[in-house]
XYZ file of C-alpha atoms in Angstrom:
660
model
C -89.508 13.243 56.440
C -86.852 16.022 56.667
C -85.353 18.015 53.564
C -81.809 18.295 53.080
C -80.531 21.646 53.771
C -79.654 22.457 49.816
C -81.136 21.478 46.356
C -80.719 17.824 47.729
C -81.699 15.963 44.906
C -79.119 18.008 42.378
C -76.448 18.279 45.032
C -76.638 14.511 46.086
C -76.500 13.541 42.531
C -73.537 15.597 41.945
C -71.911 14.144 44.874
C -72.528 10.773 44.035
C -72.094 10.896 40.134
C -69.724 13.587 39.319
C -67.312 14.533 41.781
C -65.953 10.590 41.518
C -64.821 8.949 38.676
C -64.011 5.730 40.067
C -67.021 3.900 42.109
C -64.633 1.344 43.453
C -63.646 4.013 46.135
C -66.625 4.201 48.139
C -65.516 1.500 50.368
C -62.038 3.645 50.936
C -64.155 6.721 51.966
C -66.595 4.743 54.423
C -63.466 3.128 55.978
C -61.689 6.393 56.399
C -64.675 7.865 58.087
C -64.478 4.606 60.205
C -60.805 5.297 60.929
C -61.331 8.968 61.905
C -64.264 7.767 64.315
C -61.822 5.557 66.411
C -59.207 8.328 66.200
C -61.647 10.782 67.669
C -62.153 8.346 70.183
C -58.419 7.497 70.848
C -57.883 11.149 71.280
C -60.611 11.527 73.928
C -59.039 8.957 75.763
C -56.033 10.879 76.355
C -58.193 13.100 78.826
C -61.298 11.218 79.876
C -60.473 8.496 82.038
C -63.858 6.866 81.055
C -62.867 6.390 77.439
C -59.552 4.349 78.427
C -59.198 1.602 75.633
C -56.744 -0.799 74.359
C -55.474 -0.647 70.686
C -56.964 -3.923 70.663
C -60.500 -2.802 71.592
C -60.528 -0.713 68.206
C -61.473 -2.117 65.073
C -63.391 -1.562 61.742
C -65.578 -4.690 60.626
C -67.090 -5.703 57.122
C -69.840 -7.973 56.636
C -71.975 -8.696 53.333
C -75.324 -10.366 52.551
C -75.601 -11.673 49.135
C -79.225 -12.674 49.340
C -79.862 -9.402 51.052
C -77.579 -7.477 48.704
C -76.333 -5.391 51.532
C -72.605 -4.330 52.712
C -71.899 -3.395 56.300
C -69.279 -1.316 57.542
C -69.041 -1.092 61.525
C -66.655 0.569 63.939
C -66.427 1.064 67.638
C -65.185 4.769 67.490
C -66.822 7.689 69.034
C -70.136 7.391 67.399
C -72.842 10.222 66.867
C -75.551 11.944 68.834
C -78.949 12.632 67.170
C -77.714 16.335 66.403
C -74.513 15.179 64.882
C -76.251 12.794 62.630
C -78.293 15.575 61.674
C -75.153 18.098 60.814
C -72.728 15.519 59.795
C -74.992 13.553 57.321
C -77.724 15.895 56.843
C -75.991 18.784 55.706
C -74.009 17.968 52.580
C -70.067 19.041 52.572
C -70.065 19.531 56.337
C -67.032 17.629 57.489
C -67.090 16.477 61.064
C -63.415 15.561 60.763
C -62.559 18.847 59.357
C -64.143 20.346 62.199
C -62.605 18.147 64.622
C -59.066 19.048 63.384
C -59.457 22.897 63.607
C -60.694 22.754 66.892
C -57.833 20.360 68.166
C -55.002 21.668 66.198
C -52.901 22.782 69.018
C -53.289 19.615 71.192
C -53.507 16.652 68.999
C -50.049 16.721 67.507
C -49.217 13.509 66.172
C -51.510 11.363 68.047
C -54.342 11.599 65.912
C -54.069 11.495 61.812
C -57.615 12.231 60.563
C -58.201 11.508 57.223
C -61.393 13.405 56.376
C -61.619 16.859 54.718
C -64.733 17.773 52.486
C -67.618 15.843 54.350
C -68.586 14.415 51.057
C -67.006 11.189 51.320
C -69.833 9.236 52.750
C -72.170 10.669 49.850
C -69.808 8.246 47.361
C -71.777 5.481 48.793
C -74.917 6.536 46.551
C -72.870 5.331 43.584
C -73.286 1.676 44.646
C -76.330 1.838 46.868
C -79.888 2.561 46.441
C -80.501 2.876 49.951
C -78.038 3.834 53.228
C -78.933 3.115 56.732
C -76.904 4.481 59.244
C -77.031 3.238 63.055
C -75.028 5.166 65.393
C -74.311 5.448 69.446
C -72.302 8.105 70.702
C -69.838 7.524 73.409
C -71.415 8.088 76.612
C -74.860 8.021 75.540
C -77.054 5.398 76.014
C -79.469 6.085 73.105
C -78.866 4.965 69.353
C -80.048 6.670 66.393
C -80.910 5.724 62.976
C -79.994 7.772 59.716
C -81.616 6.375 56.358
C -81.955 7.765 52.894
C -82.443 6.577 49.536
C -79.917 9.412 48.032
C -82.694 11.058 46.555
C -85.556 13.207 48.286
C -84.189 13.323 51.584
C -83.413 11.213 54.903
C -84.868 10.255 58.097
C -83.479 10.163 61.530
C -85.321 8.265 64.360
C -84.625 6.584 67.557
C -83.735 2.953 67.076
C -85.826 0.559 68.207
C -83.092 -1.621 69.903
C -80.107 0.057 71.155
C -76.525 -0.719 69.886
C -74.642 -2.798 72.523
C -71.750 -0.379 72.366
C -70.729 2.968 71.003
C -70.082 3.122 67.512
C -71.698 3.327 64.093
C -72.738 0.866 61.751
C -73.420 1.489 58.031
C -75.560 -0.691 55.835
C -75.654 -0.069 51.926
C -78.318 -1.880 50.243
C -76.950 -2.234 46.676
C -78.176 -1.345 43.486
C -79.889 -3.910 41.162
C -77.626 -5.587 38.629
C -78.084 -3.632 35.042
C -80.037 -5.343 32.361
C -78.287 -7.673 29.772
C -77.081 -5.178 26.914
C -78.747 -5.420 23.498
C -76.689 -6.607 20.653
C -73.986 -4.516 19.818
C -74.124 -2.510 23.025
C -71.268 -2.623 25.578
C -72.250 -4.469 28.959
C -72.539 -2.007 31.853
C -70.327 -3.237 34.967
C -72.577 -4.474 37.595
C -72.395 -4.369 41.359
C -72.249 -8.313 42.433
C -68.419 -8.188 42.750
C -68.812 -6.099 45.848
C -71.011 -8.830 47.485
C -68.079 -11.681 47.641
C -65.048 -11.998 50.052
C -62.582 -11.357 47.339
C -64.158 -8.227 46.037
C -64.262 -6.666 49.253
C -60.824 -7.842 50.069
C -59.435 -6.378 46.714
C -60.814 -3.127 47.908
C -59.395 -2.885 51.189
C -56.002 -3.876 50.343
C -55.877 -1.779 46.980
C -57.162 1.415 48.853
C -57.253 0.958 52.816
C -54.321 -1.455 53.354
C -52.310 0.786 55.663
C -55.467 2.481 57.474
C -53.982 2.202 61.141
C -56.730 0.201 62.743
C -57.555 -3.383 61.897
C -60.193 -4.002 59.172
C -61.796 -7.312 59.731
C -64.066 -9.663 58.037
C -65.615 -13.047 58.493
C -64.051 -15.209 55.659
C -64.688 -18.966 54.724
C -61.833 -21.029 54.987
C -61.403 -25.025 54.752
C -59.618 -27.656 56.711
C -59.154 -31.198 56.501
C -61.296 -33.324 58.945
C -59.415 -35.921 61.268
C -59.280 -39.510 59.746
C -61.743 -41.993 61.199
C -60.331 -44.792 62.987
C -62.135 -47.325 60.837
C -61.259 -45.737 57.658
C -60.408 -48.110 54.930
C -57.022 -48.105 53.276
C -58.182 -46.324 50.216
C -59.792 -43.658 52.477
C -59.962 -39.897 50.621
C -59.526 -37.110 53.003
C -62.618 -35.061 53.788
C -62.472 -31.530 54.557
C -65.187 -28.848 55.894
C -65.665 -25.294 55.662
C -65.545 -22.988 58.773
C -66.002 -19.228 59.223
C -62.927 -17.318 60.714
C -62.598 -13.538 61.573
C -59.461 -12.236 59.553
C -57.791 -8.999 59.516
C -57.843 -7.774 55.916
C -55.247 -5.041 56.138
C -51.679 -4.673 57.240
C -51.864 -1.371 59.031
C -48.394 -0.448 59.297
C -46.939 0.364 55.996
C -43.320 -0.727 55.228
C -42.323 3.068 54.194
C -43.042 4.607 57.603
C -40.751 2.223 59.510
C -37.302 3.369 60.329
C -34.523 1.705 58.033
C -32.842 -0.214 60.762
C -36.335 -1.940 61.227
C -36.555 -3.258 57.867
C -34.344 -5.842 56.253
C -33.793 -5.758 52.653
C -35.501 -9.052 52.127
C -38.711 -7.189 53.512
C -38.432 -4.396 51.036
C -37.942 -7.303 48.213
C -40.831 -8.800 49.192
C -42.897 -5.743 49.506
C -41.694 -4.672 45.966
C -42.516 -8.190 44.415
C -45.877 -8.535 45.759
C -47.086 -4.811 44.935
C -45.591 -4.295 41.734
C -45.975 -7.821 40.496
C -42.351 -8.606 39.538
C -40.606 -11.621 39.808
C -37.148 -10.132 40.355
C -35.824 -8.273 43.337
C -35.297 -4.765 42.925
C -31.913 -3.370 41.694
C -31.967 -0.698 44.378
C -34.282 0.293 47.025
C -34.532 3.973 47.995
C -36.294 5.034 51.384
C -36.416 8.535 52.518
C -38.264 10.811 54.648
C -38.585 14.643 54.486
C -39.589 16.970 56.633
C -40.167 20.808 56.298
C -42.976 22.556 54.667
C -44.029 19.425 53.161
C -43.643 16.056 55.333
C -43.822 12.810 53.462
C -42.215 9.366 53.218
C -41.192 7.850 50.171
C -40.151 4.233 49.191
C -38.584 3.962 45.576
C -37.401 0.989 43.593
C -35.158 0.650 40.746
C -36.598 -2.626 39.126
C -33.870 -5.360 38.378
C -35.178 -5.678 34.618
C -37.219 -3.467 32.064
C -40.805 -4.284 31.994
C -42.026 -5.591 28.575
C -43.779 -2.614 27.896
C -41.691 0.088 28.934
C -41.203 1.608 25.728
C -44.405 1.402 24.236
C -47.316 3.913 24.092
C -49.183 2.091 26.549
C -47.077 2.174 29.549
C -47.991 4.206 32.372
C -45.641 5.905 34.812
C -45.735 7.216 38.046
C -45.412 6.342 41.848
C -48.489 5.442 44.298
C -49.570 8.430 46.292
C -51.075 8.126 49.662
C -52.309 10.556 52.136
C -52.376 9.565 55.750
C -51.837 5.870 54.538
C -55.072 6.089 52.172
C -54.362 5.448 48.740
C -55.218 8.364 46.381
C -53.522 7.647 43.053
C -52.463 4.584 41.935
C -50.054 6.207 39.650
C -49.256 9.826 39.788
C -47.121 10.653 36.897
C -46.279 14.175 37.955
C -44.131 12.684 40.558
C -41.295 11.312 38.373
C -39.899 12.750 35.199
C -40.093 10.732 31.871
C -36.503 9.726 31.817
C -37.016 8.013 35.168
C -40.244 6.382 34.127
C -39.266 3.027 35.370
C -39.182 3.731 39.019
C -41.580 2.466 41.048
C -42.542 3.393 44.758
C -44.856 4.944 47.148
C -45.084 8.406 48.406
C -47.483 9.525 51.524
C -47.933 12.493 52.764
C -50.442 14.081 55.144
C -50.249 17.532 54.081
C -51.140 17.592 50.273
C -54.152 19.449 49.478
C -56.337 17.267 47.588
C -59.114 18.126 45.407
C -62.830 17.048 46.847
C -62.916 13.579 45.661
C -59.395 12.979 46.994
C -58.338 11.296 43.406
C -55.905 14.282 42.461
C -54.190 17.187 44.089
C -54.996 20.739 44.375
C -51.844 22.542 44.393
C -49.328 21.447 41.779
C -46.746 23.446 43.868
C -46.795 21.085 46.435
C -46.486 18.078 43.785
C -43.492 19.886 41.967
C -41.726 20.239 45.351
C -41.960 16.531 46.009
C -41.425 15.562 42.203
C -37.772 17.349 42.553
C -37.002 15.841 45.905
C -37.941 12.321 44.321
C -35.663 13.231 41.475
C -32.773 14.116 43.136
C -32.941 11.380 45.584
C -32.807 8.990 42.171
C -30.125 10.769 40.641
C -28.208 10.498 43.859
C -28.831 6.686 44.173
C -27.968 5.997 40.496
C -24.570 8.082 40.894
C -23.601 5.921 44.204
C -24.560 2.721 42.433
C -22.417 3.869 39.281
C -19.394 4.455 41.546
C -19.632 1.622 43.887
C -21.295 -1.154 42.280
C -20.522 -0.764 38.645
C -21.333 -4.424 37.455
C -24.836 -3.625 38.983
C -24.980 -0.160 37.162
C -24.068 -1.422 33.793
C -26.848 -3.934 34.135
C -29.105 -1.290 34.916
C -27.865 1.126 32.384
C -28.398 -1.471 29.354
C -32.160 -2.025 30.882
C -32.756 1.883 30.856
C -30.441 3.874 29.516
C -32.187 4.452 26.436
C -34.959 6.566 28.482
C -32.214 8.784 30.262
C -30.747 9.390 26.708
C -33.868 10.489 25.466
C -34.419 12.763 28.483
C -31.535 14.725 27.360
C -32.769 14.721 23.811
C -36.501 15.759 24.868
C -35.330 18.401 26.755
C -33.211 19.898 23.844
C -30.530 19.528 26.106
C -31.780 21.185 29.088
C -31.341 18.356 31.015
C -27.850 17.409 30.073
C -26.187 18.578 33.349
C -27.697 16.415 35.688
C -28.049 13.389 33.400
C -25.062 13.430 31.084
C -22.824 11.716 34.079
C -25.111 8.910 34.125
C -24.572 7.843 30.781
C -22.373 4.705 29.587
C -20.775 4.053 25.825
C -18.445 1.639 24.749
C -14.865 2.642 24.621
C -13.296 1.531 21.368
C -9.760 1.825 22.973
C -10.402 0.423 26.259
C -13.210 -2.324 25.190
C -15.401 -1.489 28.113
C -18.299 0.833 29.015
C -17.392 4.173 30.378
C -18.691 7.578 31.448
C -18.120 10.782 29.715
C -16.098 11.882 32.949
C -14.036 8.726 32.753
C -13.361 9.745 28.995
C -12.222 12.873 29.734
C -9.804 11.878 32.294
C -8.079 9.687 30.079
C -7.690 12.238 27.339
C -4.328 12.791 26.037
C -2.775 16.403 26.046
C -4.091 18.549 22.979
C -7.221 16.546 22.413
C -10.296 19.248 22.517
C -13.144 17.322 21.611
C -14.950 13.890 22.503
C -15.141 11.577 19.565
C -17.833 9.214 18.801
C -19.648 7.253 16.146
C -23.217 5.804 15.672
C -24.467 2.597 13.921
C -25.733 -0.642 14.396
C -23.211 -3.051 15.525
C -20.181 -2.188 17.999
C -18.150 -4.594 15.883
C -18.834 -3.079 12.699
C -18.184 0.411 13.898
C -14.919 -0.737 15.530
C -13.677 -2.049 11.818
C -14.261 1.207 10.037
C -11.293 2.810 8.614
C -12.043 6.619 10.054
C -12.238 4.850 13.695
C -8.921 3.138 13.356
C -7.539 6.470 12.303
C -8.682 8.498 15.103
C -7.382 5.755 17.315
C -3.886 5.799 15.665
C -3.757 9.518 16.462
C -4.284 8.313 20.272
C -7.762 9.564 20.635
C -10.505 7.253 21.853
C -14.055 6.978 20.227
C -17.205 6.194 21.739
C -18.991 3.582 19.880
C -22.808 4.090 20.238
C -25.374 1.691 18.891
C -28.750 2.885 19.858
C -31.122 4.868 17.913
C -31.519 7.516 20.157
C -27.500 8.294 20.451
C -27.148 10.457 17.721
C -30.096 12.853 18.729
C -28.864 12.882 22.221
C -25.340 14.034 21.001
C -27.016 16.603 18.884
C -29.160 18.019 21.845
C -26.128 18.211 24.156
C -23.670 19.644 21.670
C -20.817 19.652 24.409
C -20.101 17.773 27.462
C -19.584 19.974 30.686
C -16.491 18.359 32.539
C -16.399 19.255 36.262
C -13.164 19.261 38.055
C -12.669 16.352 40.447
C -12.621 18.028 44.050
C -9.248 17.804 45.408
C -7.978 15.856 42.834
C -7.671 18.255 39.623
C -3.854 17.499 38.884
C -4.821 13.773 38.397
C -7.763 14.647 36.341
C -5.195 16.516 34.094
C -7.564 19.459 33.482
C -9.483 22.202 34.511
C -13.775 22.502 34.481
C -14.335 23.287 31.049
C -16.841 22.173 28.084
C -15.772 19.851 25.281
C -17.401 19.476 21.782
C -18.910 15.981 20.841
C -17.824 15.337 17.456
C -18.879 12.437 15.050
C -15.816 10.866 13.429
C -17.894 10.499 10.146
C -18.487 14.135 9.884
C -16.588 16.381 7.423
C -15.311 19.019 10.229
C -13.361 16.365 12.316
C -10.262 18.614 11.777
C -7.856 15.900 13.007
C -5.133 16.423 10.126
C -1.674 17.360 10.589
C -0.510 20.319 8.571
C 1.201 18.212 6.457
C -1.658 16.236 5.750
C -3.914 19.237 5.267
C -1.169 20.641 2.753
C -1.442 17.177 0.728
C -5.223 17.461 0.637
C -4.922 21.152 -0.754
C -2.470 20.263 -3.475
C -4.035 17.365 -4.671
C -7.352 19.265 -4.848
C -5.738 21.831 -6.933
C -3.810 19.465 -9.223
C -6.786 17.281 -9.704
C -9.668 19.886 -9.802
C -10.988 18.759 -12.887
C -11.040 15.048 -11.599
C -13.106 16.071 -8.562
C -15.630 17.945 -10.658
C -15.826 15.150 -13.175
C -16.509 12.626 -10.335
C -19.355 14.897 -8.551
C -20.694 15.074 -12.154
C -20.939 11.547 -12.451
C -22.754 11.055 -8.910
C -25.106 13.725 -9.532
C -27.366 14.486 -6.590
C -25.860 11.632 -4.561
C -23.113 14.037 -3.089
C -22.729 17.595 -2.309
C -18.945 17.655 -3.477
C -16.028 15.072 -4.307
C -12.747 16.323 -2.362
C -9.357 14.717 -1.208
C -9.483 13.459 2.373
C -7.520 15.573 4.786
C -7.616 12.566 7.381
C -6.959 9.790 4.685
C -7.524 6.182 6.118
C -6.086 3.025 4.316
C -9.427 2.807 2.431
C -9.363 4.415 -1.089
C -12.502 6.596 -0.212
C -15.224 7.284 2.390
C -18.680 9.086 2.911
C -18.717 12.049 5.517
C -21.630 14.770 5.730
C -22.084 18.288 6.150
C -24.584 19.932 8.366
C -26.884 18.682 11.138
C -28.195 15.371 9.465
C -25.365 12.371 9.886
C -25.410 9.309 7.940
C -26.733 7.449 11.063
C -29.567 9.842 11.843
C -30.692 9.619 8.252
C -30.869 5.878 8.566
C -33.139 6.323 11.796
C -35.345 8.462 10.360
C -35.858 6.775 7.445
C -37.640 4.249 9.651
C -40.467 6.554 10.491
C -44.129 6.203 9.649
C -44.962 5.287 6.002
C -45.534 8.392 3.556
C -43.440 10.687 6.137
C -40.560 12.009 4.126
C -37.076 11.916 6.101
C -34.235 14.499 5.843
C -31.318 13.469 3.752
C -27.821 14.007 5.017
C -25.418 16.365 2.663
C -22.857 13.777 1.704
C -19.343 14.364 0.689
C -17.154 11.359 -1.043
C -13.714 11.823 0.110
C -10.975 10.143 -1.714
C -7.373 8.969 -0.552
C -4.862 10.510 -2.820
C -2.119 8.545 -1.646
C -4.180 5.320 -2.523
C -3.354 3.446 -5.845
C -6.988 3.445 -6.573
C -6.645 7.315 -7.032
C -3.876 6.778 -9.367
C -6.353 4.665 -11.354
C -8.938 7.476 -11.296
C -6.286 10.142 -12.803
C -5.269 7.761 -15.482
C -8.972 7.215 -16.673
C -9.598 10.938 -16.646
C -6.182 11.693 -18.347
C -7.154 9.259 -21.268
C -10.439 10.825 -21.571
C -12.428 7.272 -20.564
C -15.598 8.980 -19.672
C -17.375 5.413 -19.379
C -14.751 4.110 -17.077
C -14.581 7.243 -14.996
C -18.277 6.601 -14.323
C -18.096 3.039 -13.241
C -15.246 4.251 -10.833
C -17.168 6.699 -9.305
C -20.268 4.587 -8.705
C -18.164 1.633 -7.307
C -16.506 3.900 -4.835
C -19.269 5.607 -3.831
C -21.157 2.487 -2.991
C -18.246 0.692 -1.550
C -18.036 3.714 1.030
C -21.447 3.465 1.541
C -21.316 -0.248 2.658
C -18.465 0.399 4.798
C -20.710 2.984 6.695
C -23.190 0.255 7.226
C -25.617 1.579 4.644
C -27.371 0.191 1.837
C -26.508 0.944 -1.697
C -29.074 2.842 -3.964
C -29.187 0.225 -6.728
C -27.891 -3.181 -5.624
C -28.495 -4.542 -9.408
C -26.717 -1.718 -10.619
C -23.685 -2.298 -8.223
C -23.284 -5.879 -9.231
C -23.123 -5.111 -12.844
C -20.531 -2.624 -12.001
C -18.507 -5.187 -10.063
C -18.753 -7.535 -12.838
C -17.777 -5.178 -15.298
C -14.750 -3.998 -13.615
C -13.622 -7.786 -13.558
């Protein structure tokens, strides 16, 4: 018995149980080692005439024996001598593959894509196995050697009693026993029997090693119908028999590495549906390849519909990360920003620096570089969809626009520049969805701001008196009905309009910033000089009336003033400060017990409305009770027009009855 060349028991336990977080990857590691062995032989065949092999001769075999509780992974690669078994398996963390890559770095080029790096992947087998037996015959050798270990005390290397028929390696894992049944109240420990089945092994191969370049084959049981006997009765029931057939489990060539002209859109659609479990075809397919400091292929998809859990806390974003066609992470969240969390796809790079378990990346710098490129590609494709397939883009935005808006808000406006032109809003004037750029291009001379209003219903917003007033002045209003809209505008504050290249005259204006103004705010400043003068005169002449009304309403309002932008309504509610009426409504729906901020409300009266004359008459007559009744009714009426509930519905009903 030979000892490992380290503190073997402690280090091997570390390899098997601490480095890896998911024991399912043991098969990925062993298959990757087998693939490396075949690649080494392929490379040798380039210069060694005795090693001439066709691709059809190279394969990886998987088999299992349920009774013996064994799994066998075989390859016909370059194999190992006794010394190589000693060096590669007896020395923990020695990587023969990494040594091969370094020795042939100048000559191998793109012919060989070696996967191994750290020399610890083999030891992941001890997560599931209580004993591992490796039988190997090196290419060009007539001798076969057997390496065996229980993963605890050490290992043995002996000459095999019977030579392996050809060069290559067989790894036999004797699986651990099933855990005992848990006591009452205890959680059951995951067992190992799932690895002793066709579907269990097939699942591991297709999940982690589906795109290994060499075929991974396994004998599988199938069923077929027997021929109908000539003397069979009329009510004959068809008979079936089981048979075994060697089947290739992996697809080998990943679709993202194929050239665009080699792949039909239907192929992309089928890959998307089967890989990401969606019934609908993607709305957009984005294949691209980047070369430079980092070399990687990517295949991204914009789904045709939003998944049911997209806006739930359990939703996990991320792209599948592969390295040399081997799955590293099923969802690498760092590859896509939160506002593009709906994008699905694959990124495959041989250049990423993986950590020792090959489950995460070591260098965030590489990941950030890929993420920036991925983000640019997504943005560019969404812009193209917006400009060239508007119907499809509006459907996309209906599904995913909320997340893009939230991206601007969540970044405190920092992401407004790349994302603002992707937003769509309903135009009250044109009665269709438009972008900020389209709004600006259609602005009349003299308009210096973009006007919007927020609420829960497009139909209700379009009927608001202040919206009709703004439209009458020739200015469009964006009707915004999502709860995130107000927060997005607050974060943006302004929209940076870009001059249209070569068409600035048609755009009608130079590149500049436009303020975003809620039409329900008190600082709208749309009044003409005459309207402002009339409001100031009414305020001065009836100062006592406005003070009395404010006293009647108490802390419900900041003040009562004459409207400088009168509508056809007798009164309306505006706000001062950053909290609008709609924002107050949204924040009020927060967690129970959390006190939502209140807007600073201003009651604006239309001094030209007949109701104002009634107020003046009541005040001049000294009818304090009627003045209080009018104040409450006008305030509640203005709230209802804004789509808000009155503070006291019973009191409102009683006031209406009293007035009648």
